[in-house]
Amino acid sequence: MVYETTIGLEVHVQLKTRTKMFCGCATGYGEAPNTLVCPVCLGYPGAMPVMNREAIGLTVVSGLMLGCDIAHWSKFDRKSYFYPDMPKNYQISQYDKPLCLGGGVKIDLEDGTEKTIGLTRIHLEEDVGKNTHFGASSGVDFNRAGHPLMEIVTEPDLSSPEEAYAFLQALKQILLYAGVSDCNLEEGNMRCDVNVSMRPVGQQELGTKAELKNLNTFKGVFHALQYEQERQAALLDRGERVVQETRRWDPDRGETSSMRTKEDAHDYRYFPEPDLLPVVLEDAQIDAWRKALPEAPRERRARFVQTYGLPAYDAGVLVAEREVADFFEEAVRAGGNTKAVSNWIMTDVLRVLSEKGVGILALPLTAASLGALTKLVEDGAVNMTGAKEIFAVLANKGGDPARLLDELGLAQVSDTGALEKMVDEAISANPKSVADYRNGKAAAAQYLMGQVMRLSRGKANPPMVLEMLKQKLDQ
Amino acid sequence: MGDAEQAKASGLDVAYVAHLARLHLRDDEIALFQGQMEQIVHYVEQIGKLDVDGVAPLSHTVSVSNVWREDEPRPGIDHGKVMDNAPEQRDGLIAVPKIVE
Amino acid sequence: MGDTNLDVSRLTIREAGDLLASGACSAVDLTDALLRRIQDVDSNIHAYVSLDADFALQQARAADEARAQGKSGPLLGIPIGVKDLLNVAGQPCTCSSHILEGYTAPYDATVIARLREAGAVFVGRTNMDEFAMGSSTENSAYMVTRNPVDLERVPGGSSGGSAAALAAGEAIATLGTDTGGSIRQPAAFCGCVGLKPTYGRVSRYGLTAFASSLDQIGPMTHTVEDAAILLQAMAGLDTMDSTTLDVPVPDYRAALQHDLKGMRLGLPKEYFVDGMDDAVRASILQAVDTCRALGAEIVDVSLPHTEYSIAVYYIIATAEASANLARFDGVRYGRRVSPGNDPVEMYGATREAGFGAEVKRRIILGTYVLSSGYYDAYYLRAQKVRRLILQDFENAFATCDALLAPATPTPAFRVGENTGDPLKMYLSDVFTATANLAGICAMSVPSFSTSEGLPVGLQILGPALGETQILRVGHAFEQRKKAVA
């Protein structure tokens, strides 16, 4: 039988704040265990939470970037369940009045069309501690406990592992643009719970869903969904039922398995957190946040095509990272040639970044200097060979391209007298090539051209040399 | 009133609720509490008599909002004190019986 | 200096402060005398769970040194008894429960930090009903505190240790907490002053929570003036407690006057019901007459939803408590019982061994009223009725400066009298829980004793942030009563 897949995601995103959600402990990753803790995040007797204003702001910014309605009145609730990594055995979360409602994320489908994945809500909560397992016992590190965590819940709008993957990529890009999270998957900044069900094509009601917990990579989501699709389809083909349950993805074995959690785990006994007061946001305040939003990556890509006449593919590469796109625009503003700046970034700059393993802001090269470099090339002050040499210095140490041009002696030779001397020298030194050319081997001109460039130590103006060579050889 | 009546009809299962609250009870305690609880629940059900239509629930007697702090770090407590309070520890972690995830 | 015969048994904060300021005694003398007094009498009373003599004397020495260097203040060098659920850095904080055995507080509650800054000396930790759940201090895991007025009777609760310590002359002032009457009821039973401030007036940070939307810390003292002094040092905004009010703290002592001219005091008819103890009724009506004689205008008022207050209170308080007490699980601190090799078993066994029967009952009730399918009928509905109770008070305070009522329906009952009947015990909070539900302030001041010599508490209820009014009424009444006695 042919089935269709229905997928919904709950994405937990750690917000980029200096301190935890409800206490002043520093957020950090990789610190010695249980050193970023205080009575509040350890759930000590008598400790009380106080909201981190920045975390509220970052959640609102996320919501605005994702097209959500921002709640004018929002509150926190206690969600009760016992777990050793949860200090109070209740999590401060948001139940019926989350900060953000609705919204959506656009993704590109393989057939070139666009699809919007609806969001149900975004709420803010606190993260739990981290468990390490020994032989017969486990150990808990509470450094992560209390880190602000935004939970983004989608509608069941996704219909394939590919769409889920594309959604997560698009979401990550938007959140990075918004500057609300580092979205570092290795550090667990983004973690996914997945609901997936299948039904025969044409069936109205949804199939029974399985919940896949705590997927830490996008590839993991993709592969786990592929596995679940096959598993559920095989069950349905055999006429068996899919059991509603929570399943764990084992990336090493490449399969999901039942977690056999107790049913009562779902009686969370939510009630309003008495230690915290509501969050009330006025329109003016929300508008101020809205005005300060960065342009979203998709809009920016469209604008790059429109404004700079870039091919869609190139625009997509440039906007993939906000900092890179900013860099591009700044280089263009600094007088750089649009097409040339784009080419430099897409080839040399991104290569250097990946070699060095750093972000563009960490590079000594500035947008202004890249812009200036393209201008030097455009003006004929330096040829591409020289420009690459200058670029190498800019990328490693930075500097002023015009000054480097002088210091490195790379100024392009466009003086007709000097060029003519070198052209004559090359012709007289290579009679065989001259003969070849005149016998119809056009490629011989390229060889002679190379000889002139060598004589000029790479500085000759290539178009002028070629012109001159042809003139003399064709005589 | 309907709600409270319904709740009463559904009954209070002390053993189940104790499990939700992660509270072991001996059988004689369950029996004792079951009786006492039913009496208490019956008493509190009198609030079902009142007409509360249109009354907004009151969570806080303090009518203030947006009480928050700036995102500035403050010192926490010493690792040593955390470990001194922990019943068991291992490698700087707070040790517990094996967690099955 | 060095008065070894210093009698501390009736000493007030004011008087002790005068002795210290004049140099008649030192803080070390005072603390030492108090510790000796505790040694002498506490074996019969059991007001204190633990003492920290070395720490107290060290603080007293520091207070003396500070005074020598020119520091002064009404609490400098004054010993204070602290209810065993307030965190004092370096001290245990058992909440009179086995489950917190082994826990050492790594931090000061905000009120403790403020009193420490004011130079107060923390002599010991006073007994209480486990996690403040009870009205008799019989629910302590460690000991039953006796009422010093009659050792066969309970001191009330849950702040029974704090009240008994005062009545037995083994404290100059103590701290209590009040969730449904836990300051006022023991104050009434033991014949001392107990004030529950407006919700949000005093920081709860560092108070081991019972019911977060109801709890308040307050002073328990020999006199109303002392209550004003102690409240002054504790009250005010705290950035660690989001529910504290950002409202300036008035000069409470300045509000104390000797008459009640121009004040309108209401008598809520629901607090004078059939079946209430005759001696209590007579005492309170005599107190009302006294207030009238002091110049107050007495008017009848009605708080029609009072009859629902115990039901609402026990739903909301236990619901919040069921979450607040979930953290006591044997993982991070306190007692751990782990028979098998499974966290769930550890939770169950730790909580079974660590909690007493009353705590277990309330956790079960609170868990039940929040559980799936019951929330709307119990918790949500209780919150709505809670608003009606608040509105009753708002209506009453639209015409009155304060209300007069009994603090309790009966004088102190006998040890063991109510322990078999939890519901009967709960009903003894009937006159006090309303103030917590409404978040208003209220105080119990000793009224005229019964013919048997048992204390009766006059409850003075004020609107939110009306502490100055109730202190004024309490002080004027206390002074007049003293004058006629």
mmCIF file of C-alpha atoms in Angstrom, chain A residues 121-302:
data_model
loop_
_atom_site.group_PDB
_atom_site.id
_atom_site.type_symbol
_atom_site.label_atom_id
_atom_site.label_comp_id
_atom_site.label_asym_id
_atom_site.label_seq_id
_atom_site.Cartn_x
_atom_site.Cartn_y
_atom_site.Cartn_z
ATOM 1 C CA ARG A 121 3.762 27.943 19.455
ATOM 2 C CA ILE A 122 7.041 28.900 21.031
ATOM 3 C CA HIS A 123 7.432 28.806 24.775
ATOM 4 C CA LEU A 124 10.229 29.429 27.191
ATOM 5 C CA GLU A 125 11.400 27.019 29.869
ATOM 6 C CA GLU A 126 14.455 25.915 31.807
ATOM 7 C CA ASP A 127 16.850 23.186 30.747
ATOM 8 C CA VAL A 128 17.645 20.198 32.963
ATOM 9 C CA GLY A 129 21.015 18.855 34.108
ATOM 10 C CA LYS A 130 23.137 16.367 32.248
ATOM 11 C CA ASN A 131 23.551 12.698 33.140
ATOM 12 C CA THR A 132 26.647 10.569 32.864
ATOM 13 C CA HIS A 133 26.326 6.829 33.225
ATOM 14 C CA PHE A 134 28.681 4.628 35.148
ATOM 15 C CA GLY A 135 28.371 0.906 35.658
ATOM 16 C CA ALA A 136 25.745 0.671 38.357
ATOM 17 C CA SER A 137 25.076 4.341 38.910
ATOM 18 C CA SER A 138 24.676 7.644 37.148
ATOM 19 C CA GLY A 139 26.076 11.064 37.903
ATOM 20 C CA VAL A 140 24.370 14.405 37.407
ATOM 21 C CA ASP A 141 25.984 17.700 36.440
ATOM 22 C CA PHE A 142 23.663 20.644 37.068
ATOM 23 C CA ASN A 143 25.686 23.233 35.150
ATOM 24 C CA ARG A 144 23.183 23.086 32.312
ATOM 25 C CA ALA A 145 20.176 23.034 34.638
ATOM 26 C CA GLY A 146 18.307 26.299 34.295
ATOM 27 C CA HIS A 147 19.765 27.335 30.943
ATOM 28 C CA PRO A 148 17.001 29.182 29.062
ATOM 29 C CA LEU A 149 15.410 26.839 26.572
ATOM 30 C CA MET A 150 12.974 27.841 23.866
ATOM 31 C CA GLU A 151 10.654 25.121 22.662
ATOM 32 C CA ILE A 152 9.424 25.552 19.108
ATOM 33 C CA VAL A 153 6.494 23.300 18.276
ATOM 34 C CA THR A 154 5.459 22.753 14.653
ATOM 35 C CA GLU A 155 2.136 21.779 13.223
ATOM 36 C CA PRO A 156 2.114 18.270 11.721
ATOM 37 C CA ASP A 157 2.908 19.838 8.352
ATOM 38 C CA LEU A 158 6.016 17.924 7.404
ATOM 39 C CA SER A 159 5.599 14.932 5.125
ATOM 40 C CA SER A 160 9.069 13.474 4.617
ATOM 41 C CA PRO A 161 12.460 13.149 6.256
ATOM 42 C CA GLU A 162 13.772 15.517 3.583
ATOM 43 C CA GLU A 163 11.262 18.177 4.558
ATOM 44 C CA ALA A 164 12.113 17.750 8.215
ATOM 45 C CA TYR A 165 15.768 18.180 7.399
ATOM 46 C CA ALA A 166 15.128 21.241 5.245
ATOM 47 C CA PHE A 167 12.927 22.705 7.966
ATOM 48 C CA LEU A 168 15.617 22.303 10.593
ATOM 49 C CA GLN A 169 18.226 23.877 8.320
ATOM 50 C CA ALA A 170 15.949 26.803 7.561
ATOM 51 C CA LEU A 171 15.031 27.212 11.224
ATOM 52 C CA LYS A 172 18.645 27.155 12.289
ATOM 53 C CA GLN A 173 19.501 29.763 9.677
ATOM 54 C CA ILE A 174 16.745 32.069 10.889
ATOM 55 C CA LEU A 175 17.708 31.654 14.537
ATOM 56 C CA LEU A 176 21.330 32.358 13.716
ATOM 57 C CA TYR A 177 20.244 35.440 11.785
ATOM 58 C CA ALA A 178 18.206 36.526 14.774
ATOM 59 C CA GLY A 179 21.264 36.058 16.969
ATOM 60 C CA VAL A 180 19.205 34.268 19.605
ATOM 61 C CA SER A 181 21.229 31.068 19.814
ATOM 62 C CA ASP A 182 24.584 29.712 18.755
ATOM 63 C CA CYS A 183 22.681 26.722 17.364
ATOM 64 C CA ASN A 184 25.761 24.614 18.003
ATOM 65 C CA LEU A 185 24.556 21.051 17.646
ATOM 66 C CA GLU A 186 27.692 19.500 19.133
ATOM 67 C CA GLU A 187 27.059 21.463 22.317
ATOM 68 C CA GLY A 188 23.420 20.478 22.364
ATOM 69 C CA ASN A 189 22.120 23.954 21.585
ATOM 70 C CA MET A 190 19.361 22.433 19.420
ATOM 71 C CA ARG A 191 17.625 19.186 20.331
ATOM 72 C CA CYS A 192 14.620 17.622 18.679
ATOM 73 C CA ASP A 193 11.656 15.512 19.640
ATOM 74 C CA VAL A 194 9.849 14.111 16.629
ATOM 75 C CA ASN A 195 6.288 12.850 16.224
ATOM 76 C CA VAL A 196 5.766 10.670 13.198
ATOM 77 C CA SER A 197 2.795 8.716 11.928
ATOM 78 C CA MET A 198 1.725 7.141 8.656
ATOM 79 C CA ARG A 199 -1.607 6.576 6.993
ATOM 80 C CA PRO A 200 -2.722 5.133 3.691
ATOM 81 C CA VAL A 201 -2.964 7.833 1.052
ATOM 82 C CA GLY A 202 -6.492 9.157 1.017
ATOM 83 C CA GLN A 203 -7.287 8.227 4.625
ATOM 84 C CA GLN A 204 -8.729 11.144 6.518
ATOM 85 C CA GLU A 205 -7.620 10.550 10.087
ATOM 86 C CA LEU A 206 -3.979 10.499 11.099
ATOM 87 C CA GLY A 207 -2.244 7.235 11.905
ATOM 88 C CA THR A 208 -0.938 6.332 15.343
ATOM 89 C CA LYS A 209 2.192 8.279 16.047
ATOM 90 C CA ALA A 210 5.486 7.338 17.587
ATOM 91 C CA GLU A 211 7.507 9.910 19.462
ATOM 92 C CA LEU A 212 11.242 9.956 18.917
ATOM 93 C CA LYS A 213 13.080 11.632 21.780
ATOM 94 C CA ASN A 214 16.165 13.747 22.036
ATOM 95 C CA LEU A 215 17.670 13.731 18.597
ATOM 96 C CA ASN A 216 20.800 15.834 18.680
ATOM 97 C CA THR A 217 21.678 16.159 15.006
ATOM 98 C CA PHE A 218 19.690 17.024 11.900
ATOM 99 C CA LYS A 219 21.136 13.963 10.167
ATOM 100 C CA GLY A 220 19.914 11.937 13.129
ATOM 101 C CA VAL A 221 16.393 13.305 12.633
ATOM 102 C CA PHE A 222 16.597 12.473 8.949
ATOM 103 C CA HIS A 223 17.819 8.915 9.414
ATOM 104 C CA ALA A 224 15.535 8.190 12.348
ATOM 105 C CA LEU A 225 12.573 9.329 10.259
ATOM 106 C CA GLN A 226 13.651 7.206 7.332
ATOM 107 C CA TYR A 227 13.898 4.238 9.648
ATOM 108 C CA GLU A 228 10.510 4.953 11.246
ATOM 109 C CA GLN A 229 8.855 5.303 7.839
ATOM 110 C CA GLU A 230 10.057 1.867 6.861
ATOM 111 C CA ARG A 231 9.226 0.348 10.229
ATOM 112 C CA GLN A 232 5.709 1.753 10.364
ATOM 113 C CA ALA A 233 4.989 0.979 6.718
ATOM 114 C CA ALA A 234 6.110 -2.614 7.249
ATOM 115 C CA LEU A 235 3.847 -2.912 10.306
ATOM 116 C CA LEU A 236 0.879 -1.520 8.409
ATOM 117 C CA ASP A 237 1.591 -3.724 5.410
ATOM 118 C CA ARG A 238 1.449 -6.743 7.681
ATOM 119 C CA GLY A 239 -1.829 -5.495 9.062
ATOM 120 C CA GLU A 240 -0.316 -4.777 12.467
ATOM 121 C CA ARG A 241 -0.852 -1.748 14.626
ATOM 122 C CA VAL A 242 1.626 1.001 15.311
ATOM 123 C CA VAL A 243 1.866 1.386 19.090
ATOM 124 C CA GLN A 244 1.716 4.918 20.435
ATOM 125 C CA GLU A 245 4.964 5.131 22.355
ATOM 126 C CA THR A 246 8.213 6.928 22.853
ATOM 127 C CA ARG A 247 11.144 5.496 20.940
ATOM 128 C CA ARG A 248 14.829 6.090 21.189
ATOM 129 C CA TRP A 249 17.053 6.535 18.132
ATOM 130 C CA ASP A 250 20.315 4.628 18.277
ATOM 131 C CA PRO A 251 22.600 6.291 15.729
ATOM 132 C CA ASP A 252 25.187 3.514 15.894
ATOM 133 C CA ARG A 253 22.758 0.731 15.055
ATOM 134 C CA GLY A 254 20.669 2.974 12.849
ATOM 135 C CA GLU A 255 17.364 1.974 14.400
ATOM 136 C CA THR A 256 14.726 3.117 16.854
ATOM 137 C CA SER A 257 13.590 1.097 19.842
ATOM 138 C CA SER A 258 10.790 1.423 22.395
ATOM 139 C CA MET A 259 11.587 3.257 25.642
ATOM 140 C CA ARG A 260 8.706 1.671 27.552
ATOM 141 C CA THR A 261 7.981 4.768 29.629
ATOM 142 C CA LYS A 262 5.244 4.638 32.205
ATOM 143 C CA GLU A 263 1.911 6.081 31.195
ATOM 144 C CA ASP A 264 1.498 8.260 34.290
ATOM 145 C CA ALA A 265 4.531 10.232 33.183
ATOM 146 C CA HIS A 266 2.077 12.337 31.225
ATOM 147 C CA ASP A 267 0.133 13.663 34.201
ATOM 148 C CA TYR A 268 2.230 16.786 34.524
ATOM 149 C CA ARG A 269 -0.075 18.584 36.957
ATOM 150 C CA TYR A 270 0.550 21.993 35.426
ATOM 151 C CA PHE A 271 -0.386 25.011 37.505
ATOM 152 C CA PRO A 272 0.640 28.690 37.414
ATOM 153 C CA GLU A 273 4.088 29.289 38.942
ATOM 154 C CA PRO A 274 3.294 31.284 42.097
ATOM 155 C CA ASP A 275 6.870 32.574 42.431
ATOM 156 C CA LEU A 276 6.761 34.418 39.098
ATOM 157 C CA LEU A 277 4.508 37.210 37.897
ATOM 158 C CA PRO A 278 3.043 37.468 34.397
ATOM 159 C CA VAL A 279 4.874 38.926 31.414
ATOM 160 C CA VAL A 280 2.871 41.766 29.922
ATOM 161 C CA LEU A 281 4.111 43.167 26.612
ATOM 162 C CA GLU A 282 2.706 46.356 25.160
ATOM 163 C CA ASP A 283 2.344 46.880 21.409
ATOM 164 C CA ALA A 284 4.901 49.677 21.477
ATOM 165 C CA GLN A 285 7.454 47.396 23.038
ATOM 166 C CA ILE A 286 6.793 44.604 20.567
ATOM 167 C CA ASP A 287 7.004 47.073 17.692
ATOM 168 C CA ALA A 288 10.350 48.298 18.932
ATOM 169 C CA TRP A 289 11.635 44.728 18.825
ATOM 170 C CA ARG A 290 10.108 44.272 15.405
ATOM 171 C CA LYS A 291 11.814 47.366 14.036
ATOM 172 C CA ALA A 292 15.193 46.142 15.225
ATOM 173 C CA LEU A 293 14.844 42.729 13.556
ATOM 174 C CA PRO A 294 17.431 41.671 11.050
ATOM 175 C CA GLU A 295 16.254 40.836 7.530
ATOM 176 C CA ALA A 296 15.355 37.148 7.302
ATOM 177 C CA PRO A 297 17.614 34.957 5.157
ATOM 178 C CA ARG A 298 14.984 34.171 2.515
ATOM 179 C CA GLU A 299 14.068 37.798 2.022
ATOM 180 C CA ARG A 300 17.683 38.688 1.863
ATOM 181 C CA ARG A 301 18.353 36.086 -0.802
ATOM 182 C CA ALA A 302 15.537 37.492 -2.906
#
